[in-house]
Amino acid sequence: MVYAIDKAFPALIISLLLAVLGYVVAYFAIAWSRDTFLAQGLSGIDLLKVDRTKRIPTAEKIPESLGLPCAAVYLFLVLIFIPFRYFGPSHYHVTVHSVHQDLTTFLSALLSIYSGTLLGFVDDVLDIRWRYKLPIPLLSSIPMLVVYVASGGSTSVVVPAWPSFLHAFIQGASVDLGILYYAYMMLLATFCTNCVNILAGINGVEVGQAIVIALSVCANDLLYLDFGFVFRQAKDASSSSIPMHTPPEVVARHLFSLHLLLPFVGTSLALLAWNRYPSRVFVGDTYCYFAGMVLVSAGILGHYSKTLLLFFVPQIFNFLLSCPQLFGLVPCPRHRVPYVEKGKGLLVPSCVRLARHTSSWKQFLTSIILPLLQFLRLVAPVYDTEGNQVGVSNLTLLNAILVLRGARPSVIDSAIAVQPVAQNGDPALRVDGAPGTLAITERSLWYYVMMVQILGSLFAFGVRYWVASIVFPITN
Ligand code: UD1
Ligand code: MG
């Protein structure tokens, strides 16, 4: 049976074995290197373990950027894996030309992943400003896009069959976006690398989300591998003419995606073992960028970038919710992670002081968006003792979950409210939960985020295979 699987889906078994090996090697690589990272000054304070009842924070330093050994182990394993893709029993007719083309595709993915990891590590060491680090993934995606063009990747999108005038309007069932489609793929690379980084700050959440997305994508890939065919072949070994249902090039693309993602899941699980609550290491921006690049490379070169985006629904939500802070309508403090209550170890939404805008359109936009978000219970207002709104909870998914569960910031003293922003210019407002507020632990919040991510994946499968078959009937 294993032989039959290997014959139909070359190197899939090797990929699975590398995932297991990846787990073991990455686990020990992190164990061995974490003290060195600490000694080199790569460390951070666990913001949610600081005992705020003590004058001096007692939290110890935790080694930071341990996404680096995880990414290094992954990249080595994938290099070792290269020969297995081409030498072994296979149904695919391997010619020198197809090896060249396939290897180019594989290497372009590796190049993008290497540059994503490098950017993340440089960011951890140098703390690059947002405006500089945003365009870099655009450049990292160039090799991938060139290969996408060369391999005849489609730049068309299917237009919904409903409302019916759309097809009449564009005179067809699909529209070729041409250069716009490449712009979309470049932006996708920037989005995927940054969105993991901004849904961060509680133990285990960066790796946890990446693992759920990767496993969901793997499940989607498996749907395209015709295992019925393998069973029929194994039963009737004499026949070599049993047809496979899915076209070979589609199977090859989803195999390519599994080859990239299975070792990624293995090495990420090892990192999660160290990073889950209570964290013994932090993953750093290195891991966030590395994970984003692995996922986007698999999505673009596997030709399923739109489906991939569906699995990022919680990240898209977190990004859209964050926009007023990322684009300067609401001040954005250095850290937006939830606030841990004095001496209780329970999380309440962290808050930020509102700014008065000099520009009238910014003031206008803020006066529409904030009340709407407050009405939707995604954001909680902060009032002073005189009843003026002086702040809001930070606009992140993590805080929104707390607010939706009923956590509210307490009223703050008007005297404190009018004090100018702290010396370092950080607009954060340190507010405890209102009396009787429903606060939860950091561990519980991690489970909530994972639940949201899993529900997001179920939603993605629903949209991809049920809604799409209604709205785009010709694609199914
Ligand atoms: C992003 C977020 C920031 C969030 C930070 C946390 C935006 C725009 N930026 O910034 O709001 O506070 O990630 O990662 O959304 N840390 C913990 N516990 C954890 C993980 C991290 O306390 O489980 C703290 C540690 O002090 C660690 C630091 O966060 O050293 C890492 O922050 P960094 O990755 O440098 O922040 P950014 O990515 O710039
Ligand atoms: Mg970060």
Short mmCIF file of C-alpha atoms and ligand atoms in Angstrom, two decimals:
data_model
loop_
_atom_site.label_atom_id
_atom_site.label_comp_id
_atom_site.label_asym_id
_atom_site.label_seq_id
_atom_site.Cartn_x
_atom_site.Cartn_y
_atom_site.Cartn_z
CA MET A 1 0.00 0.00 0.00
CA VAL A 2 2.81 2.41 0.92
CA TYR A 3 4.39 1.59 -2.44
CA ALA A 4 1.08 2.31 -4.22
CA ILE A 5 0.77 5.68 -2.45
CA ASP A 6 4.36 6.54 -3.31
CA LYS A 7 3.83 5.54 -6.92
CA ALA A 8 0.75 7.72 -7.29
CA PHE A 9 1.88 10.62 -5.12
CA PRO A 10 5.68 10.76 -5.31
CA ALA A 11 7.54 11.71 -2.13
CA LEU A 12 4.39 12.23 -0.04
CA ILE A 13 5.46 9.53 2.42
CA ILE A 14 8.96 11.06 2.61
CA SER A 15 7.34 14.43 3.35
CA LEU A 16 5.38 12.90 6.21
CA LEU A 17 8.53 11.29 7.60
CA LEU A 18 10.35 14.64 7.33
CA ALA A 19 7.50 16.26 9.29
CA VAL A 20 8.11 13.82 12.17
CA LEU A 21 11.88 14.24 11.89
CA GLY A 22 11.33 18.03 11.73
CA TYR A 23 9.44 17.93 15.02
CA VAL A 24 12.21 16.03 16.82
CA VAL A 25 15.15 17.98 15.36
CA ALA A 26 13.48 21.41 15.80
CA TYR A 27 12.53 20.54 19.40
CA PHE A 28 16.17 19.81 20.29
CA ALA A 29 17.52 22.68 18.16
CA ILE A 30 15.39 25.09 20.22
CA ALA A 31 16.43 23.41 23.49
CA TRP A 32 20.11 23.76 22.58
CA SER A 33 20.05 27.27 21.15
CA ARG A 34 17.77 29.16 23.53
CA ASP A 35 20.49 29.96 26.09
CA THR A 36 22.73 31.26 23.30
CA PHE A 37 19.95 33.58 22.11
CA LEU A 38 19.53 34.83 25.68
CA ALA A 39 23.29 35.35 26.07
CA GLN A 40 23.35 37.36 22.81
CA GLY A 41 20.69 39.71 24.19
CA LEU A 42 17.85 38.34 22.09
CA SER A 43 15.23 38.29 24.81
CA GLY A 44 11.94 39.85 25.85
CA ILE A 45 9.80 40.27 28.95
CA ASP A 46 6.56 38.30 29.00
CA LEU A 47 4.24 41.31 29.18
CA LEU A 48 1.37 39.33 30.66
CA LYS A 49 3.40 37.80 33.49
CA VAL A 50 4.68 41.09 34.92
CA ASP A 51 3.51 41.38 38.52
CA ARG A 52 2.11 44.89 38.57
CA THR A 53 1.72 44.85 42.39
CA LYS A 54 5.52 44.99 42.68
CA ARG A 55 7.46 48.19 41.97
CA ILE A 56 10.11 46.34 39.97
CA PRO A 57 8.79 43.83 37.42
CA THR A 58 9.78 40.35 38.55
CA ALA A 59 9.25 38.68 35.19
CA GLU A 60 12.39 36.96 33.92
CA LYS A 61 13.78 37.45 30.44
CA ILE A 62 12.60 34.94 27.87
CA PRO A 63 14.74 34.12 24.81
CA GLU A 64 13.30 35.80 21.70
CA SER A 65 13.45 34.90 17.94
CA LEU A 66 13.46 31.11 18.43
CA GLY A 67 11.58 30.99 15.13
CA LEU A 68 15.11 31.04 13.67
CA PRO A 69 16.17 27.47 14.62
CA CYS A 70 12.67 26.33 13.63
CA ALA A 71 13.01 27.95 10.18
CA ALA A 72 16.60 26.70 9.80
CA VAL A 73 15.60 23.09 10.51
CA TYR A 74 12.69 23.43 8.08
CA LEU A 75 14.89 24.85 5.31
CA PHE A 76 17.51 22.11 5.76
CA LEU A 77 14.87 19.40 5.64
CA VAL A 78 13.36 20.86 2.49
CA LEU A 79 16.80 20.94 0.85
CA ILE A 80 17.38 17.29 1.77
CA PHE A 81 13.95 16.56 0.33
CA ILE A 82 14.72 17.92 -3.17
CA PRO A 83 16.16 14.68 -4.68
CA PHE A 84 13.17 12.67 -3.42
CA ARG A 85 10.84 14.74 -5.60
CA TYR A 86 12.55 13.46 -8.75
CA PHE A 87 13.93 10.01 -8.05
CA GLY A 88 11.46 7.36 -7.09
CA PRO A 89 8.60 5.32 -8.53
CA SER A 90 6.27 7.78 -10.16
CA HIS A 91 3.32 8.00 -12.50
CA TYR A 92 4.51 11.34 -13.75
CA HIS A 93 6.67 11.17 -16.78
CA VAL A 94 9.83 12.95 -15.69
CA THR A 95 11.77 14.57 -18.49
CA VAL A 96 14.81 16.80 -18.12
CA HIS A 97 12.62 19.73 -19.12
CA SER A 98 9.95 19.02 -16.51
CA VAL A 99 12.61 18.49 -13.80
CA HIS A 100 14.07 21.90 -14.66
CA GLN A 101 10.69 23.58 -14.55
CA ASP A 102 9.61 21.86 -11.37
CA LEU A 103 12.91 22.48 -9.62
CA THR A 104 12.74 26.17 -10.56
CA THR A 105 9.29 26.37 -8.97
CA PHE A 106 10.50 24.65 -5.82
CA LEU A 107 13.64 26.79 -5.56
CA SER A 108 11.71 30.02 -6.11
CA ALA A 109 9.52 29.08 -3.13
CA LEU A 110 12.64 28.41 -1.06
CA LEU A 111 14.17 31.73 -2.12
CA SER A 112 11.08 33.61 -0.97
CA ILE A 113 11.00 31.69 2.32
CA TYR A 114 14.71 32.38 2.92
CA SER A 115 14.27 36.11 2.30
CA GLY A 116 11.15 36.24 4.51
CA THR A 117 13.07 34.57 7.35
CA LEU A 118 16.02 36.93 6.88
CA LEU A 119 13.74 39.98 6.99
CA GLY A 120 12.09 38.69 10.17
CA PHE A 121 15.42 38.12 11.89
CA VAL A 122 16.73 41.53 10.86
CA ASP A 123 13.51 43.01 12.24
CA ASP A 124 14.03 41.21 15.56
CA VAL A 125 17.58 42.51 15.84
CA LEU A 126 17.11 46.04 14.46
CA ASP A 127 13.39 46.71 15.11
CA ILE A 128 12.73 48.12 11.61
CA ARG A 129 9.98 50.71 11.23
CA TRP A 130 6.69 49.61 9.70
CA ARG A 131 7.03 51.84 6.68
CA TYR A 132 10.36 50.20 5.76
CA LYS A 133 9.43 46.63 6.42
CA LEU A 134 6.12 46.71 4.56
CA PRO A 135 7.55 46.81 0.99
CA ILE A 136 10.21 44.11 1.49
CA PRO A 137 7.87 41.09 1.06
CA LEU A 138 6.76 42.72 -2.22
CA LEU A 139 10.32 42.20 -3.51
CA SER A 140 10.63 38.72 -1.96
CA SER A 141 7.64 37.60 -4.00
CA ILE A 142 9.21 38.49 -7.40
CA PRO A 143 10.93 35.09 -8.07
CA MET A 144 7.67 33.32 -7.25
CA LEU A 145 5.67 35.53 -9.60
CA VAL A 146 8.13 35.10 -12.49
CA VAL A 147 7.82 31.33 -12.11
CA TYR A 148 4.04 31.68 -11.90
CA VAL A 149 4.05 33.50 -15.27
CA ALA A 150 6.46 30.99 -16.82
CA SER A 151 4.36 28.04 -15.73
CA GLY A 152 1.31 29.52 -17.44
CA GLY A 153 -0.46 30.54 -14.22
CA SER A 154 -3.89 32.03 -14.80
CA THR A 155 -4.54 35.73 -14.19
CA SER A 156 -8.29 35.39 -14.75
CA VAL A 157 -10.99 35.46 -12.12
CA VAL A 158 -14.38 33.81 -12.52
CA VAL A 159 -17.27 36.25 -12.38
CA PRO A 160 -20.33 35.25 -10.30
CA ALA A 161 -23.28 33.89 -12.30
CA TRP A 162 -25.56 36.00 -10.14
CA PRO A 163 -26.71 38.74 -10.68
CA SER A 164 -27.07 37.64 -14.29
CA PHE A 165 -26.28 41.04 -15.88
CA LEU A 166 -22.63 40.67 -14.75
CA HIS A 167 -21.90 38.02 -17.39
CA ALA A 168 -23.64 40.10 -20.05
CA PHE A 169 -21.68 43.17 -18.94
CA ILE A 170 -18.23 41.57 -19.21
CA GLN A 171 -19.30 39.39 -22.16
CA GLY A 172 -18.08 36.14 -20.64
CA ALA A 173 -17.84 34.07 -17.48
CA SER A 174 -14.36 35.19 -16.48
CA VAL A 175 -12.30 38.33 -16.69
CA ASP A 176 -8.54 38.53 -17.22
CA LEU A 177 -7.04 40.89 -14.64
CA GLY A 178 -3.55 40.73 -16.22
CA ILE A 179 -1.08 42.93 -14.34
CA LEU A 180 -3.61 43.62 -11.59
CA TYR A 181 -3.54 39.93 -10.71
CA TYR A 182 0.25 40.14 -10.15
CA ALA A 183 -0.25 43.22 -7.99
CA TYR A 184 -2.80 41.21 -5.99
CA MET A 185 -0.32 38.34 -5.50
CA MET A 186 2.45 40.72 -4.38
CA LEU A 187 0.10 42.33 -1.88
CA LEU A 188 -0.92 38.86 -0.71
CA ALA A 189 2.74 38.14 0.15
CA THR A 190 2.94 41.39 2.17
CA PHE A 191 -0.35 40.67 3.88
CA CYS A 192 0.42 37.06 4.82
CA THR A 193 3.78 37.94 6.35
CA ASN A 194 2.48 40.88 8.39
CA CYS A 195 -0.90 39.54 9.47
CA VAL A 196 0.59 36.78 11.65
CA ASN A 197 2.77 39.42 13.30
CA ILE A 198 -0.13 41.70 14.26
CA LEU A 199 -2.22 38.85 15.70
CA ALA A 200 0.45 38.28 18.35
CA GLY A 201 1.31 38.88 21.97
CA ILE A 202 -0.24 36.08 24.01
CA ASN A 203 1.69 32.85 24.50
CA GLY A 204 1.40 30.41 21.61
CA VAL A 205 -0.86 32.49 19.40
CA GLU A 206 1.56 33.18 16.49
CA VAL A 207 2.50 29.50 16.02
CA GLY A 208 -1.00 28.23 16.86
CA GLN A 209 -2.68 30.25 14.09
CA ALA A 210 -0.04 29.25 11.52
CA ILE A 211 -0.47 25.56 12.38
CA VAL A 212 -4.28 25.71 12.07
CA ILE A 213 -4.02 27.47 8.69
CA ALA A 214 -1.34 25.03 7.43
CA LEU A 215 -3.34 21.98 8.52
CA SER A 216 -6.50 23.38 6.89
CA VAL A 217 -4.61 23.94 3.63
CA CYS A 218 -3.20 20.37 3.86
CA ALA A 219 -6.77 19.04 4.33
CA ASN A 220 -7.79 21.00 1.24
CA ASP A 221 -4.81 19.57 -0.71
CA LEU A 222 -5.78 16.01 0.28
CA LEU A 223 -9.19 16.54 -1.34
CA TYR A 224 -7.39 16.71 -4.71
CA LEU A 225 -5.39 13.49 -4.22
CA ASP A 226 -7.41 10.63 -5.56
CA PHE A 227 -6.90 8.00 -2.82
CA GLY A 228 -9.68 5.86 -4.35
CA PHE A 229 -7.38 5.46 -7.34
CA VAL A 230 -4.54 4.28 -5.08
CA PHE A 231 -6.78 1.64 -3.46
CA ARG A 232 -8.01 0.40 -6.84
CA GLN A 233 -4.41 0.21 -8.07
CA ALA A 234 -3.20 -1.61 -4.97
CA LYS A 235 -6.01 -4.16 -5.35
CA ASP A 236 -5.40 -4.73 -9.02
CA ALA A 237 -1.61 -4.40 -9.28
CA SER A 238 -1.55 -5.96 -12.76
CA SER A 239 -3.47 -3.09 -14.34
CA SER A 240 -1.65 0.12 -15.12
CA SER A 241 -4.51 1.67 -17.05
CA ILE A 242 -6.89 2.59 -14.19
CA PRO A 243 -7.65 6.29 -14.68
CA MET A 244 -7.09 8.95 -12.01
CA HIS A 245 -10.03 11.35 -11.63
CA THR A 246 -8.09 14.54 -11.04
CA PRO A 247 -5.87 15.90 -13.87
CA PRO A 248 -2.17 15.11 -13.17
CA GLU A 249 -1.10 18.77 -13.17
CA VAL A 250 -3.66 19.57 -10.45
CA VAL A 251 -2.46 16.59 -8.37
CA ALA A 252 1.13 17.78 -8.89
CA ARG A 253 0.30 21.29 -7.61
CA HIS A 254 -1.38 20.03 -4.46
CA LEU A 255 1.47 17.57 -3.86
CA PHE A 256 3.86 20.51 -4.18
CA SER A 257 1.86 22.33 -1.51
CA LEU A 258 1.89 19.29 0.80
CA HIS A 259 5.63 18.89 0.28
CA LEU A 260 6.14 22.46 1.53
CA LEU A 261 3.57 22.37 4.32
CA LEU A 262 4.00 18.99 6.04
CA PRO A 263 7.57 19.66 7.28
CA PHE A 264 6.38 23.17 8.23
CA VAL A 265 3.67 21.70 10.47
CA GLY A 266 6.22 19.33 12.09
CA THR A 267 8.76 22.05 12.91
CA SER A 268 6.02 24.50 14.02
CA LEU A 269 4.56 21.93 16.44
CA ALA A 270 8.01 21.68 18.07
CA LEU A 271 8.10 25.47 18.44
CA LEU A 272 4.58 25.42 19.90
CA ALA A 273 5.73 22.90 22.53
CA TRP A 274 8.19 25.57 23.76
CA ASN A 275 6.06 28.64 23.10
CA ARG A 276 2.67 27.53 24.47
CA TYR A 277 1.51 28.91 27.80
CA PRO A 278 3.60 29.51 29.88
CA SER A 279 6.14 30.39 27.18
CA ARG A 280 9.71 29.21 27.64
CA VAL A 281 10.74 30.87 24.37
CA PHE A 282 9.28 33.59 22.11
CA VAL A 283 9.00 33.02 18.38
CA GLY A 284 9.96 36.53 17.29
CA ASP A 285 9.14 38.28 14.04
CA THR A 286 11.45 35.70 12.42
CA TYR A 287 8.78 33.04 12.80
CA CYS A 288 5.89 35.35 11.79
CA TYR A 289 7.56 36.27 8.48
CA PHE A 290 8.82 32.74 7.86
CA ALA A 291 5.35 31.24 8.42
CA GLY A 292 3.65 33.86 6.24
CA MET A 293 6.11 33.20 3.40
CA VAL A 294 5.73 29.39 3.58
CA LEU A 295 1.94 29.71 3.36
CA VAL A 296 1.92 32.29 0.59
CA SER A 297 4.51 30.36 -1.49
CA ALA A 298 2.41 27.21 -1.24
CA GLY A 299 -0.73 29.20 -2.17
CA ILE A 300 0.70 31.09 -5.16
CA LEU A 301 2.78 28.26 -6.66
CA GLY A 302 0.06 25.71 -5.87
CA HIS A 303 -2.31 28.01 -7.84
CA TYR A 304 -4.88 28.33 -5.05
CA SER A 305 -4.14 31.82 -3.72
CA LYS A 306 -7.83 32.79 -3.45
CA THR A 307 -8.65 29.67 -1.44
CA LEU A 308 -5.62 30.40 0.77
CA LEU A 309 -6.98 33.85 1.52
CA LEU A 310 -10.20 32.26 2.81
CA PHE A 311 -8.20 30.48 5.52
CA PHE A 312 -6.88 33.87 6.68
CA VAL A 313 -10.36 35.18 7.57
CA PRO A 314 -9.52 35.80 11.28
CA GLN A 315 -6.31 37.60 10.22
CA ILE A 316 -8.24 39.69 7.66
CA PHE A 317 -10.73 40.58 10.39
CA ASN A 318 -7.89 41.51 12.78
CA PHE A 319 -6.23 43.62 10.07
CA LEU A 320 -9.44 45.47 9.15
CA LEU A 321 -10.20 46.08 12.83
CA SER A 322 -6.62 47.35 13.31
CA CYS A 323 -6.76 49.75 10.33
CA PRO A 324 -7.85 52.84 12.34
CA GLN A 325 -4.73 52.33 14.52
CA LEU A 326 -2.38 51.30 11.72
CA PHE A 327 -3.41 54.32 9.62
CA GLY A 328 -3.32 56.89 12.42
CA LEU A 329 -7.00 57.58 13.21
CA VAL A 330 -6.57 56.18 16.71
CA PRO A 331 -3.14 56.33 18.39
CA CYS A 332 -1.21 53.03 18.23
CA PRO A 333 0.90 52.16 21.28
CA ARG A 334 4.02 49.99 20.92
CA HIS A 335 2.15 46.99 22.36
CA ARG A 336 -1.57 46.34 21.97
CA VAL A 337 -1.72 43.01 23.82
CA PRO A 338 -4.43 42.68 26.52
CA TYR A 339 -3.67 44.10 29.95
CA VAL A 340 -3.15 41.80 32.92
CA GLU A 341 -4.97 42.91 36.07
CA LYS A 342 -2.96 43.75 39.17
CA GLY A 343 -2.23 40.61 41.16
CA LYS A 344 -5.08 38.59 39.62
CA GLY A 345 -3.48 37.17 36.48
CA LEU A 346 -6.69 37.80 34.52
CA LEU A 347 -6.79 39.60 31.18
CA VAL A 348 -8.82 42.72 30.44
CA PRO A 349 -8.76 44.72 27.20
CA SER A 350 -5.76 47.06 26.97
CA CYS A 351 -6.71 50.66 26.23
CA VAL A 352 -5.39 53.68 24.42
CA ARG A 353 -5.92 57.40 24.89
CA LEU A 354 -7.96 59.07 22.15
CA ALA A 355 -6.34 61.93 20.26
CA ARG A 356 -7.99 65.13 19.05
CA HIS A 357 -7.27 65.42 15.36
CA THR A 358 -6.29 68.70 13.80
CA SER A 359 -7.47 67.44 10.42
CA SER A 360 -11.25 67.61 10.18
CA TRP A 361 -11.68 64.58 7.88
CA LYS A 362 -9.71 62.38 10.29
CA GLN A 363 -11.92 63.64 13.13
CA PHE A 364 -14.99 62.94 10.97
CA LEU A 365 -13.90 59.37 10.11
CA THR A 366 -13.06 58.63 13.76
CA SER A 367 -16.45 59.92 14.86
CA ILE A 368 -18.15 57.42 12.52
CA ILE A 369 -15.93 54.35 12.91
CA LEU A 370 -15.46 54.26 16.69
CA PRO A 371 -19.17 54.46 17.66
CA LEU A 372 -19.90 51.76 15.06
CA LEU A 373 -17.23 49.44 16.51
CA GLN A 374 -18.50 50.18 20.03
CA PHE A 375 -22.06 49.39 18.91
CA LEU A 376 -20.84 46.04 17.49
CA ARG A 377 -19.19 45.33 20.91
CA LEU A 378 -15.77 44.91 19.26
CA VAL A 379 -14.33 47.88 21.12
CA ALA A 380 -15.03 49.15 24.66
CA PRO A 381 -15.03 52.88 25.51
CA VAL A 382 -13.06 54.29 28.46
CA TYR A 383 -14.82 57.08 30.41
CA ASP A 384 -13.47 59.42 33.05
CA THR A 385 -15.33 60.19 36.30
CA GLU A 386 -17.02 63.15 34.60
CA GLY A 387 -18.50 60.91 31.91
CA ASN A 388 -16.25 62.02 29.02
CA GLN A 389 -14.93 59.35 26.71
CA VAL A 390 -11.14 59.56 26.97
CA GLY A 391 -10.07 56.30 25.37
CA VAL A 392 -10.96 52.99 23.76
CA SER A 393 -9.75 49.43 24.00
CA ASN A 394 -7.03 48.63 21.43
CA LEU A 395 -8.48 47.54 18.10
CA THR A 396 -7.34 43.91 17.91
CA LEU A 397 -9.04 40.53 17.68
CA LEU A 398 -7.58 39.55 21.08
CA ASN A 399 -9.18 42.56 22.81
CA ALA A 400 -12.39 42.17 20.78
CA ILE A 401 -12.81 38.61 22.09
CA LEU A 402 -12.47 39.91 25.66
CA VAL A 403 -14.95 42.74 25.02
CA LEU A 404 -17.46 40.36 23.34
CA ARG A 405 -17.18 38.10 26.41
CA GLY A 406 -18.18 41.04 28.59
CA ALA A 407 -14.88 42.48 29.86
CA ARG A 408 -15.04 46.27 30.35
CA PRO A 409 -12.41 48.81 31.42
CA SER A 410 -13.15 50.70 34.63
CA VAL A 411 -13.87 54.44 34.79
CA ILE A 412 -10.68 56.47 35.27
CA ASP A 413 -10.08 59.50 37.41
CA SER A 414 -10.59 62.73 35.43
CA ALA A 415 -7.35 64.05 36.91
CA ILE A 416 -5.42 61.12 35.39
CA ALA A 417 -7.38 61.36 32.16
CA VAL A 418 -6.19 64.89 31.46
CA GLN A 419 -2.55 64.10 32.21
CA PRO A 420 -0.39 64.36 29.10
CA VAL A 421 0.79 61.23 27.35
CA ALA A 422 3.64 59.45 29.19
CA GLN A 423 7.22 60.66 28.70
CA ASN A 424 8.06 58.13 26.00
CA GLY A 425 5.08 59.27 23.97
CA ASP A 426 3.28 55.96 24.43
CA PRO A 427 -0.47 56.67 24.33
CA ALA A 428 -1.35 53.47 26.26
CA LEU A 429 -3.88 53.96 29.09
CA ARG A 430 -3.35 51.57 32.00
CA VAL A 431 -6.88 50.69 33.08
CA ASP A 432 -8.04 47.74 35.20
CA GLY A 433 -11.28 45.89 34.51
CA ALA A 434 -14.54 47.43 35.78
CA PRO A 435 -15.76 45.84 39.06
CA GLY A 436 -17.35 42.46 38.33
CA THR A 437 -16.03 42.42 34.77
CA LEU A 438 -15.77 39.03 33.06
CA ALA A 439 -12.03 38.52 32.69
CA ILE A 440 -10.30 35.32 31.56
CA THR A 441 -6.81 33.85 31.80
CA GLU A 442 -4.19 34.02 29.06
CA ARG A 443 -4.47 30.25 28.53
CA SER A 444 -8.27 30.52 27.99
CA LEU A 445 -7.82 33.39 25.54
CA TRP A 446 -5.44 31.18 23.52
CA TYR A 447 -8.17 28.51 23.30
CA TYR A 448 -10.66 31.18 22.17
CA VAL A 449 -8.32 32.38 19.41
CA MET A 450 -7.70 28.81 18.25
CA MET A 451 -11.46 28.21 18.22
CA VAL A 452 -11.96 31.35 16.10
CA GLN A 453 -9.23 30.12 13.73
CA ILE A 454 -10.82 26.66 13.41
CA LEU A 455 -14.29 28.19 12.86
CA GLY A 456 -12.64 30.42 10.23
CA SER A 457 -11.35 27.30 8.45
CA LEU A 458 -14.78 25.63 8.56
CA PHE A 459 -16.24 28.84 7.12
CA ALA A 460 -13.54 28.79 4.41
CA PHE A 461 -14.41 25.21 3.42
CA GLY A 462 -18.10 26.17 3.36
CA VAL A 463 -17.46 29.14 1.07
CA ARG A 464 -15.04 27.25 -1.18
CA TYR A 465 -17.14 24.14 -1.76
CA TRP A 466 -20.72 25.15 -1.09
CA VAL A 467 -21.22 28.88 -1.71
CA ALA A 468 -18.80 28.81 -4.67
CA SER A 469 -20.77 26.00 -6.35
CA ILE A 470 -23.89 28.19 -6.19
CA VAL A 471 -22.32 31.52 -7.15
CA PHE A 472 -19.79 30.18 -9.68
CA PRO A 473 -21.64 27.16 -11.10
CA ILE A 474 -19.30 26.79 -14.09
CA THR A 475 -16.22 26.15 -11.91
CA ASN A 476 -17.72 23.03 -10.39
C1 UD1 B 1 3.21 43.34 17.22
C2 UD1 B 1 1.94 44.14 17.51
C3 UD1 B 1 1.95 44.64 18.95
C4 UD1 B 1 2.07 43.46 19.89
C5 UD1 B 1 3.35 42.68 19.56
C6 UD1 B 1 3.43 41.43 20.43
C7 UD1 B 1 0.69 45.59 16.01
C8 UD1 B 1 0.74 46.78 15.13
N1 UD1 B 1 1.85 45.29 16.63
O1 UD1 B 1 4.29 44.26 17.27
O2 UD1 B 1 0.75 45.34 19.21
O3 UD1 B 1 2.15 43.91 21.23
O4 UD1 B 1 3.33 42.28 18.16
O5 UD1 B 1 4.11 40.39 19.88
O6 UD1 B 1 -0.32 44.93 16.13
N2 UD1 B 1 5.30 39.17 23.92
C9 UD1 B 1 4.68 38.72 25.07
N3 UD1 B 1 4.04 37.53 25.05
C10 UD1 B 1 3.98 36.76 23.92
C11 UD1 B 1 4.61 37.22 22.74
C12 UD1 B 1 5.26 38.43 22.77
O7 UD1 B 1 4.72 39.38 26.10
O8 UD1 B 1 3.40 35.67 23.95
C13 UD1 B 1 6.03 40.45 23.98
C14 UD1 B 1 7.46 40.22 24.47
O9 UD1 B 1 7.84 41.31 25.27
C15 UD1 B 1 8.25 40.19 23.19
C16 UD1 B 1 7.48 41.21 22.36
O10 UD1 B 1 6.12 41.02 22.68
O11 UD1 B 1 9.59 40.55 23.37
C17 UD1 B 1 7.66 41.02 20.88
O12 UD1 B 1 7.10 42.10 20.23
P1 UD1 B 1 7.47 42.42 18.69
O13 UD1 B 1 7.30 41.18 17.88
O14 UD1 B 1 8.77 43.10 18.61
O15 UD1 B 1 6.30 43.43 18.35
P2 UD1 B 1 5.79 43.86 16.90
O16 UD1 B 1 5.81 42.70 15.99
O17 UD1 B 1 6.48 45.10 16.47
MG MG B 2 6.18 40.63 16.29
#
